[in-house]
Coordinates of C-alpha atoms in Angstrom, one line a residue:
A1 CA 11.5 6.5 -8.9
I2 CA 14.6 8.1 -7.3
A3 CA 12.4 10.0 -4.8
A4 CA 10.9 6.6 -3.8
V5 CA 14.2 4.9 -2.9
P6 CA 13.9 5.6 0.9
V7 CA 10.3 4.2 0.9
L8 CA 11.4 1.3 -1.3
L9 CA 14.0 0.4 1.3
G10 CA 11.3 0.5 3.9
F11 CA 9.1 -1.7 1.8
I12 CA 11.6 -4.6 1.8
P13 CA 11.3 -5.8 5.4
F14 CA 7.5 -5.6 5.3
A15 CA 7.3 -7.5 2.0
L16 CA 9.7 -10.1 3.4
V17 CA 7.6 -10.5 6.5
L18 CA 4.4 -10.8 4.5
G19 CA 5.9 -13.5 2.3
A20 CA 7.3 -15.3 5.3
Q21 CA 3.9 -15.3 7.0
A22 CA 2.3 -16.6 3.7
S23 CA 4.8 -19.4 3.6
Q24 CA 3.7 -20.5 7.1
H25 CA 0.2 -21.0 5.5
Q26 CA 1.7 -23.2 2.8
L27 CA 1.5 -20.5 0.1
A28 CA 4.2 -20.8 -2.6
A29 CA 6.2 -17.9 -3.8
G30 CA 4.3 -17.7 -7.1
E31 CA 1.0 -17.6 -5.3
V32 CA 2.2 -14.9 -3.0
A33 CA 3.4 -12.9 -6.0
L34 CA 0.1 -13.3 -7.7
M35 CA -1.8 -12.2 -4.6
T36 CA 0.3 -9.1 -4.0
G37 CA 0.4 -8.3 -7.7
L38 CA -3.3 -8.4 -8.1
N39 CA -4.2 -6.7 -4.8
F40 CA -1.3 -4.4 -4.0
G41 CA -2.8 -3.3 -0.7
G42 CA -0.4 -4.2 2.1
G43 CA -2.9 -4.0 5.0
S44 CA -5.4 -6.2 3.3
E45 CA -2.7 -8.7 2.3
F46 CA -1.6 -9.0 5.9
A47 CA -5.2 -9.4 7.0
A48 CA -5.8 -12.1 4.3
I49 CA -2.8 -14.1 5.4
E50 CA -3.8 -13.9 9.0
L51 CA -7.3 -15.2 8.1
W52 CA -5.9 -17.9 5.7
T53 CA -7.1 -21.4 6.8
S54 CA -7.1 -24.7 5.0
P55 CA -9.5 -24.7 3.2
P56 CA -9.5 -20.9 3.0
A57 CA -12.6 -19.0 4.1
I58 CA -12.8 -17.1 0.8
L59 CA -15.9 -15.0 1.7
V60 CA -14.3 -13.8 4.9
I61 CA -11.0 -13.0 3.2
V62 CA -12.8 -11.1 0.4
A63 CA -14.9 -9.1 2.9
M64 CA -11.9 -8.2 5.0
T65 CA -9.9 -7.2 1.9
L66 CA -12.8 -4.9 0.8
L67 CA -13.1 -3.4 4.3
V68 CA -9.4 -2.8 4.7
N69 CA -9.0 -1.5 1.2
S70 CA -12.0 0.9 1.5
R71 CA -9.6 3.5 2.6
H72 CA -8.5 3.7 -1.0
L73 CA -11.9 5.2 -1.9
L74 CA -11.1 8.2 0.4
M75 CA -7.5 8.4 -0.9
G76 CA -8.8 8.3 -4.5
A77 CA -11.4 10.9 -3.7
S78 CA -8.8 13.2 -2.3
L79 CA -6.8 12.9 -5.5
A80 CA -9.8 13.7 -7.7
P81 CA -9.3 17.5 -7.7
L82 CA -5.6 17.0 -8.5
L83 CA -6.3 14.7 -11.4
Q84 CA -9.2 16.5 -13.1
H85 CA -6.9 18.0 -15.7
L86 CA -5.6 14.6 -16.8
P87 CA -7.4 12.2 -19.3
R88 CA -9.3 9.4 -17.6
R89 CA -7.8 6.8 -19.9
R90 CA -4.4 7.5 -18.2
V91 CA -5.6 8.2 -14.7
L92 CA -7.8 5.1 -14.1
P93 CA -5.1 2.5 -14.8
A94 CA -2.6 4.5 -12.7
L95 CA -4.9 4.4 -9.7
F96 CA -4.5 0.6 -9.7
F97 CA -1.0 1.2 -8.4
M98 CA -2.1 3.5 -5.6
C99 CA -0.9 2.5 -2.2
D100 CA -0.6 4.5 1.0
E101 CA 2.9 5.5 0.2
S102 CA 2.4 6.4 -3.5
W103 CA -0.7 8.4 -2.6
A104 CA 1.2 10.3 0.2
M105 CA 4.1 11.0 -2.1
G106 CA 1.9 12.0 -5.0
V107 CA -0.1 14.5 -2.9
A108 CA 3.0 15.9 -1.2
D109 CA 4.7 16.4 -4.6
A110 CA 1.5 18.1 -5.9
R111 CA 1.6 20.5 -3.0
R112 CA 5.2 21.4 -3.6
R113 CA 4.7 21.9 -7.3
A114 CA 3.0 25.0 -8.7
L115 CA 1.9 23.0 -11.8
G116 CA -0.1 20.5 -9.7
F117 CA -0.2 16.7 -9.8
S118 CA 2.5 15.0 -11.9
L119 CA 1.3 11.7 -13.3
A120 CA 4.9 10.9 -14.4
Y121 CA 6.2 11.4 -10.8
Y122 CA 3.3 9.3 -9.4
L123 CA 3.9 6.5 -11.8
G124 CA 7.7 6.5 -11.2
V125 CA 7.1 6.2 -7.5
S126 CA 4.3 3.6 -8.0
A127 CA 6.2 1.4 -10.5
G128 CA 9.2 1.1 -8.1
L129 CA 7.0 0.4 -5.1
Y130 CA 4.9 -2.2 -6.9
T131 CA 7.9 -4.0 -8.4
V132 CA 9.8 -4.2 -5.0
W133 CA 6.7 -5.2 -3.1
V134 CA 5.8 -8.1 -5.4
A135 CA 9.4 -9.4 -5.8
C136 CA 10.2 -9.2 -2.1
T137 CA 6.9 -10.8 -0.9
A138 CA 7.8 -13.7 -3.2
L139 CA 11.4 -13.7 -1.8
G140 CA 9.9 -13.7 1.7
A141 CA 7.9 -16.8 0.9
I142 CA 11.0 -18.5 -0.3
I143 CA 13.1 -17.7 2.8
G144 CA 10.1 -17.8 5.3
P145 CA 10.5 -21.4 6.3
M146 CA 14.0 -20.6 7.5
L147 CA 12.8 -17.8 9.8
G148 CA 10.3 -19.8 11.9
D149 CA 7.4 -18.1 13.7
I150 CA 7.2 -14.5 12.5
H151 CA 4.8 -13.5 15.2
A152 CA 7.4 -14.2 17.8
Y153 CA 9.4 -11.1 16.5
G154 CA 6.4 -8.7 16.8
F155 CA 6.5 -7.8 13.1
D156 CA 2.7 -7.9 12.9
M157 CA 2.5 -4.3 14.3
A158 CA 4.8 -2.8 11.7
F159 CA 2.2 -2.1 9.0
P160 CA -0.2 -0.1 11.3
A161 CA 2.8 1.8 12.7
V162 CA 3.9 2.9 9.2
F163 CA 0.4 4.0 8.2
L164 CA 0.2 6.2 11.4
V165 CA 3.6 7.8 10.6
L166 CA 2.4 8.6 7.1
L167 CA -0.8 10.2 8.5
R168 CA 1.2 12.2 11.0
G169 CA 3.4 13.5 8.3
M170 CA 0.4 14.9 6.5
W171 CA -1.4 16.3 9.5
Q172 CA -1.6 20.1 9.4
G173 CA -3.5 20.7 12.6
M174 CA -7.0 21.1 13.8
K175 CA -7.5 24.5 12.1
A176 CA -6.6 23.0 8.7
A177 CA -8.9 20.1 9.3
R178 CA -11.8 22.4 10.2
D179 CA -11.1 24.7 7.2
R180 CA -11.3 21.8 4.7
R181 CA -14.9 21.0 5.4

């Protein structure tokens, strides 16, 4: 959890923005906390809020959520070789808490460690990220009405920018990409 503190601090503004955007669509703090707690996929949550109408187009929102979260299939597949030594009854519930940042930190930690993937490290990172995300999205929904139009500040580009920075940090060059085929 201590290793995740810098990322946790970065989560706070995104979570507040998401909550504020949700409040503009008349979602209450409890509803936002429920959505973010059950989904825990920032990109798909931002997409769902952008698509939210009254009444909500549930099928469109579900389809977009599945599409955006499909990256988790690839992220999970990349973890499979690192997790094969662990019991499935412990791994499968832990994967619920996988987000871009916990995945990146878990993989980076496994590369640093001679012993491989540490489920304890991953869960420590994930628990902190999950708690801060859910709490701060709810807080954002509470303070959102005071902020006005969030789009006017340009915050809608923040999530894609962070994902690209994470990918750049893991990029090891064309040679490494070709060799992993």
